[in-house]
Tab-separated table of C-alpha atoms in Angstrom:
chain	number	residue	atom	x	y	z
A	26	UNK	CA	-63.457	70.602	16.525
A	27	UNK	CA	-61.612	72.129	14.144
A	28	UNK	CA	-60.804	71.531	10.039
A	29	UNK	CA	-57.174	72.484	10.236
A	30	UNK	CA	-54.597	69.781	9.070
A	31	UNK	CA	-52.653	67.997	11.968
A	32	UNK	CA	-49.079	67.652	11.661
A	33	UNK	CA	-47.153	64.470	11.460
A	34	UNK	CA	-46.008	65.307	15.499
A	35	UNK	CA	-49.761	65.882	16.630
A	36	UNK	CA	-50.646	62.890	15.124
A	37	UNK	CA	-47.904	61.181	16.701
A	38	UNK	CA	-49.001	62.585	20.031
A	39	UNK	CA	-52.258	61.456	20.095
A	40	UNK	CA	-51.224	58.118	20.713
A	41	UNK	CA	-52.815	55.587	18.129
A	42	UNK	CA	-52.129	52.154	18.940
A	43	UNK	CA	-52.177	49.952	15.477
A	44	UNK	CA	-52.319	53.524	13.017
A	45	UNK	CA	-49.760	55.244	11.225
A	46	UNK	CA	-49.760	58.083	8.920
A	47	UNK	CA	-49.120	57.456	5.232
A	48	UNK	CA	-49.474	59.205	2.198
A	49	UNK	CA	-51.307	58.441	-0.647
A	50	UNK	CA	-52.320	60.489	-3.628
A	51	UNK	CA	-50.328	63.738	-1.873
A	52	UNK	CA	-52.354	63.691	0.576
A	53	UNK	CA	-51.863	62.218	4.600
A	54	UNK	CA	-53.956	60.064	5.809
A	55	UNK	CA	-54.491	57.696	9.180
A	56	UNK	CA	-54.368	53.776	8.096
A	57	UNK	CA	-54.609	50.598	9.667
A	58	UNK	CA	-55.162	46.666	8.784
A	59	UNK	CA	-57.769	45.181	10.744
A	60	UNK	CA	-56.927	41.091	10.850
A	61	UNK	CA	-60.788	39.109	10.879
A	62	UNK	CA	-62.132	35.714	11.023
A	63	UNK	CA	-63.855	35.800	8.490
A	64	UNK	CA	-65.437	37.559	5.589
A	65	UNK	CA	-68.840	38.019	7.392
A	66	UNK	CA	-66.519	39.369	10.382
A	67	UNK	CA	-64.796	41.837	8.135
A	68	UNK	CA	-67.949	43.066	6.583
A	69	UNK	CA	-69.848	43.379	10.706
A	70	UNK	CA	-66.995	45.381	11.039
A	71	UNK	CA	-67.240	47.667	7.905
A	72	UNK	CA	-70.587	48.086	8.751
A	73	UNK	CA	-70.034	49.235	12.409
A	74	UNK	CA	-67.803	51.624	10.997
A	75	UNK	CA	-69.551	52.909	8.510
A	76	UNK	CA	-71.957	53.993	11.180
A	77	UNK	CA	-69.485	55.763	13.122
A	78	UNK	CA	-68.647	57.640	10.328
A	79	UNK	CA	-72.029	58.836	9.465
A	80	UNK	CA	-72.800	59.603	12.903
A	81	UNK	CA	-69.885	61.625	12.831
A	82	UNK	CA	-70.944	63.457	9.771
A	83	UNK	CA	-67.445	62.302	7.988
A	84	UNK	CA	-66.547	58.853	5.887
A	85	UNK	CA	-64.056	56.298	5.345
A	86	UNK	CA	-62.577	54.490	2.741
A	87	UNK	CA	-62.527	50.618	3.719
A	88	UNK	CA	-61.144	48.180	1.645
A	89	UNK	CA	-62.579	44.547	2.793
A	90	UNK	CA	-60.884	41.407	1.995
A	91	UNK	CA	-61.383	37.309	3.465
A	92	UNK	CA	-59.669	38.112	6.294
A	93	UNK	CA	-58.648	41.825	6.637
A	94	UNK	CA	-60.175	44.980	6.412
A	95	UNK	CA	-58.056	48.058	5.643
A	96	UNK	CA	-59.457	51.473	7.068
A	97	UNK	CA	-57.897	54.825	5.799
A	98	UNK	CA	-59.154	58.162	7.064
A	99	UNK	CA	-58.240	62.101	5.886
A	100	UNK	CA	-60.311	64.937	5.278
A	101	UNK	CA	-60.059	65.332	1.620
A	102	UNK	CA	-61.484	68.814	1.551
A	103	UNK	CA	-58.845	70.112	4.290
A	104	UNK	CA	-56.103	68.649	2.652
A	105	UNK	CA	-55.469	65.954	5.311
A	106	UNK	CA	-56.041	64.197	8.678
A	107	UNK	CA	-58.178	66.681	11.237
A	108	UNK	CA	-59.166	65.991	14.805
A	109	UNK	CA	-62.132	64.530	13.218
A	110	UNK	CA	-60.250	61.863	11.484
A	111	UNK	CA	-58.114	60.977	14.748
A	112	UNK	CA	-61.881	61.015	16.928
A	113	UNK	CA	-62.693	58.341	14.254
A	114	UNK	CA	-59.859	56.585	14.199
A	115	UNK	CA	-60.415	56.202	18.411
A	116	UNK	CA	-63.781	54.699	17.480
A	117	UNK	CA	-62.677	52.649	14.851
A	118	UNK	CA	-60.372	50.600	17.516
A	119	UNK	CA	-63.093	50.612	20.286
A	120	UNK	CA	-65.143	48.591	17.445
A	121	UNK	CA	-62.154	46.308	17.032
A	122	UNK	CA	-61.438	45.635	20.141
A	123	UNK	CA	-65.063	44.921	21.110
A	124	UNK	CA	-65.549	42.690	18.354
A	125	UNK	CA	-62.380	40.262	18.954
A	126	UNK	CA	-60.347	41.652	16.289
A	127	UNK	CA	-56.879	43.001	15.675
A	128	UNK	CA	-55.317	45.939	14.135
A	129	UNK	CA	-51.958	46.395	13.039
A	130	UNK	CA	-50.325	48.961	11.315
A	131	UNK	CA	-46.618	47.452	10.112
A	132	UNK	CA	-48.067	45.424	6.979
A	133	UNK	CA	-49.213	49.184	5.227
A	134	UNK	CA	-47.499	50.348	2.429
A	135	UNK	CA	-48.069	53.234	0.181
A	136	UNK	CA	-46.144	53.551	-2.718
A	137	UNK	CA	-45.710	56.442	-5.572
A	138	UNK	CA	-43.209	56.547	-8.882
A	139	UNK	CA	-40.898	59.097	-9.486
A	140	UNK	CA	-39.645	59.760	-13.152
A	141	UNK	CA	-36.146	61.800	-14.229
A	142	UNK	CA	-37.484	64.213	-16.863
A	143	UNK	CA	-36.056	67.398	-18.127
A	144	UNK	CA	-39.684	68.803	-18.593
A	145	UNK	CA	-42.121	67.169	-17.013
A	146	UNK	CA	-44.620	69.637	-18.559
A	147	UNK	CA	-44.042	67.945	-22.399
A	148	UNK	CA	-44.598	64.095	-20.866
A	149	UNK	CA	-47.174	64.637	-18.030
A	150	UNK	CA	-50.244	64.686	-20.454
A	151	UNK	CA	-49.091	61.311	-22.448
A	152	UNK	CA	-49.090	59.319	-18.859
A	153	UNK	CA	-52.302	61.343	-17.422
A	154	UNK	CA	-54.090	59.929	-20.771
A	155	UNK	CA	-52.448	56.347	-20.719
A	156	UNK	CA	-53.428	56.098	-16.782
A	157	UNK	CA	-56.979	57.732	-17.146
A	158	UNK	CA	-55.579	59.998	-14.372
A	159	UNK	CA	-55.329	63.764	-14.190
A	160	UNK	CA	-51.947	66.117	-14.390
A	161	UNK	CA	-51.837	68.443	-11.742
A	162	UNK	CA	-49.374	71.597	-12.039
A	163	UNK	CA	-48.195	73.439	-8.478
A	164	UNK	CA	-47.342	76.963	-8.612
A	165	UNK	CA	-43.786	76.088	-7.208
A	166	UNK	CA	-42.384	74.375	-10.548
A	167	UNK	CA	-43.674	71.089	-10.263
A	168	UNK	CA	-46.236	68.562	-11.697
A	169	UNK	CA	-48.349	65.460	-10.457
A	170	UNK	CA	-50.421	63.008	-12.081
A	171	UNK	CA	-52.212	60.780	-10.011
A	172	UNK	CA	-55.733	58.762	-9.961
A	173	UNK	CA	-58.601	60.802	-8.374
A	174	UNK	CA	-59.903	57.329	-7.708
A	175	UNK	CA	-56.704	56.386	-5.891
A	176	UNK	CA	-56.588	53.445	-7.477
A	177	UNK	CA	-52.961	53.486	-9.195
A	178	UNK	CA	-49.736	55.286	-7.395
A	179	UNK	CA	-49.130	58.327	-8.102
A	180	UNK	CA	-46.662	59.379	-10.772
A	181	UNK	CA	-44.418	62.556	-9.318
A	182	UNK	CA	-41.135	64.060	-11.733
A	183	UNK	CA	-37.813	65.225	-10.930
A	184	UNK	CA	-36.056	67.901	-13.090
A	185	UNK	CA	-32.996	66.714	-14.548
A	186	UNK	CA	-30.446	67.517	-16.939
A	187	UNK	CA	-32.178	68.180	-20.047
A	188	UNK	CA	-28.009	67.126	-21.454
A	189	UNK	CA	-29.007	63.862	-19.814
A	190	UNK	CA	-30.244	61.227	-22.446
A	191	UNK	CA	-31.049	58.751	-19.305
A	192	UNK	CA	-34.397	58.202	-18.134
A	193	UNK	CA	-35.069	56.376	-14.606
A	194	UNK	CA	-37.806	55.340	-12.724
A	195	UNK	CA	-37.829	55.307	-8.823
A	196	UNK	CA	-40.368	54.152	-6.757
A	197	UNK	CA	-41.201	55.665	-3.339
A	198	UNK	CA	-41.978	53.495	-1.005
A	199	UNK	CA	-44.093	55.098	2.074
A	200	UNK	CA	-44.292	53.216	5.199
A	201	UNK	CA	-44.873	53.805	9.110
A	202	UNK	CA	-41.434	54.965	10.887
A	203	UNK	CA	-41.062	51.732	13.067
A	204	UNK	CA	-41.193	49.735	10.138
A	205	UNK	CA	-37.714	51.554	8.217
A	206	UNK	CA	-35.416	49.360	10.195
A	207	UNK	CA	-36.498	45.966	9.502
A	208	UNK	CA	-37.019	46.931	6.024
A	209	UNK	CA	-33.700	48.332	5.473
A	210	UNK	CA	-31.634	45.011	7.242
A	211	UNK	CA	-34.266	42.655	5.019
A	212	UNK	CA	-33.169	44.985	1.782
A	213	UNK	CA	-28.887	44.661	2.734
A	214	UNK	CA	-29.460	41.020	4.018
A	215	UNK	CA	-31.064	40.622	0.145
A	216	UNK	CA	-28.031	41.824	-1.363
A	217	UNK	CA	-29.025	45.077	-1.572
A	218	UNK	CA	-27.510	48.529	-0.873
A	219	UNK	CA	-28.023	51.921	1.208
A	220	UNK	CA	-27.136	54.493	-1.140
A	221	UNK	CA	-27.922	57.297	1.238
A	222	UNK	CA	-29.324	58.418	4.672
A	223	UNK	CA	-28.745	62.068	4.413
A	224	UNK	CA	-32.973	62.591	4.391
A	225	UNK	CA	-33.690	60.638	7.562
A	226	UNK	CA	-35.611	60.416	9.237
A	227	UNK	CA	-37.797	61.337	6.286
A	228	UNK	CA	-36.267	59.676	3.304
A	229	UNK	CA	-33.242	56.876	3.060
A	230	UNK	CA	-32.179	55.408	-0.796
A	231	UNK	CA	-31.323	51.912	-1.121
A	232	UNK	CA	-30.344	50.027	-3.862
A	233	UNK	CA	-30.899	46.668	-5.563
A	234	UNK	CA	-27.565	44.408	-6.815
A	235	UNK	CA	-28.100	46.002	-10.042
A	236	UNK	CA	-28.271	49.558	-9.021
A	237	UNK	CA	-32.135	50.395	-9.473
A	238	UNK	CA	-33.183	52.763	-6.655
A	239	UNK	CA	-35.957	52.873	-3.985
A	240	UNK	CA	-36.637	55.368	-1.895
A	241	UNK	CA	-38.249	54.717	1.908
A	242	UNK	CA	-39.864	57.252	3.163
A	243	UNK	CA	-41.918	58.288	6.332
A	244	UNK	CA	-43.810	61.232	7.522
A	245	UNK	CA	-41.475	62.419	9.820
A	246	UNK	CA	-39.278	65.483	9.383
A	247	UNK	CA	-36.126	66.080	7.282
A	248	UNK	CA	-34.493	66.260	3.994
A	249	UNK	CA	-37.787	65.696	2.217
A	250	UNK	CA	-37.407	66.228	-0.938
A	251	UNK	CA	-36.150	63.089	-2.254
A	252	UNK	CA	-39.550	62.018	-1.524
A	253	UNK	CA	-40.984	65.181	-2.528
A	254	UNK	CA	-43.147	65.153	0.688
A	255	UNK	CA	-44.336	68.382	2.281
A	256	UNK	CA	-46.088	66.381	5.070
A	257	UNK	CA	-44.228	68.733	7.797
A	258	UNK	CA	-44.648	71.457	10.301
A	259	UNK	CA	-44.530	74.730	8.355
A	260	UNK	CA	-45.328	72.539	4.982
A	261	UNK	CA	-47.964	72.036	2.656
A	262	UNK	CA	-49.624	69.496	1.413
A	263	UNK	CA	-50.855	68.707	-2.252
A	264	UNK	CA	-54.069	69.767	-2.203
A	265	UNK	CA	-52.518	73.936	-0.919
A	266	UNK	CA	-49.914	73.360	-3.526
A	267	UNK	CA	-52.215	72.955	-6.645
């Protein structure tokens, strides 16, 4: 079993019923919403996984609510999701399905905010100290400042015109590929707008009646950098890039 990253295809191919891949903190990572009973369901289930986990020698972060539990699993060290992750992820669903439960993936969301700045360089430390978060710099001209406890979205800039005295915030909205349709007709049936398509599979912008964008975006291939995502065969990730 090996350490290396899997790409967004391999992942794809291996044929997980109920997970999708989603980013979160620049990283990929295998998710899915387990629906329970009950509380003392959810945490027999948590439990159960946390021992396939260990007897794995890996983890997973499990989030455990009245009546859901929400799995994610990457290999933080590697950058990403490894075989290991999608061997867990097999077990994971075994567990579910022997206890009576359901997973599910199309209720997952992920979502980051983009910022329009000139120099992202002069503003990143004010919003890593505001946030409690930490300001990452790339080696390819850019800069990141997310929550090592992944507890807030992260906050990723685009270079503007430093002429430009207008300032916008865009949030990114990841989600799993099936889901990009519904959301799209749900966002035009709301009044809303698609500004542009020209990323997809990997990114589309809409709009709201008054203009504000939001970009959708999945893991798949394309014109990925209005979602800044490197998630793709031949790409990094943002653990290589920093």
């Amino acid at each position: 079993m090996t350490t290396q990253v899997l790409t967004g295809q391999e992942i794809a191919a291996a044929e997980l019923d109920g997970w999708t891949l989603l980013l979160s903190f620049g990283q990929g990572g295998l998710e899915t919403r387990i629906h329970t009973e009950s509380f003392t369901h959810g945490l027999r289930l948590v439990e159960s996984i946390g021992q396939a986990a260990e007897a794995l020698g890996h983890h997973a972060e499990l989030d455990l609510r009245p009546f859901q539990v929400d799995v994610r699993l990457a290999s933080r060290d590697s950058g990403g999701v490894t075989e290991t992750d999608v061997m867990l992820a097999r077990q994971v669903s075994d567990i579910v399905a022997a206890a009576g439960a359901e997973l599910e993936c199309g209720s997952l969301t992920r979502i980051e905010l983009g910022l329009d700045t000139p120099a992202y360089d002069k503003i990143a430390p004010f919003w890593a100290a505001v946030l409690d978060s930490e300001h990452v710099i790339g080696t390819e001209d850019w800069g990141d400042v997310g929550d090592p406890r992944a507890g807030l979205p992260m906050i990723w800039f685009q270079t503007t015109d430093a002429r430009s005295t207008q300032r916008v915030w865009h949030p990114h909205l990841w989600v799993d590929p099936a889901q990009v349709r519904p959301r799209i007709d749900a966002a035009l049936a709301a009044g809303g707008a698609l500004v542009s398509d020209q990323g997809a599979p990997s990114a589309w912008v809409l709009s709201d009646p008054d203009g504000n964008h939001l970009y959708l975006c999945t893991w798949q291939p394309g014109d990925s950098s209005l979602c800044d995502s490197d998630y793709r065969p031949g790409g990094t990730n943002w653990t290589d890039r920093s």
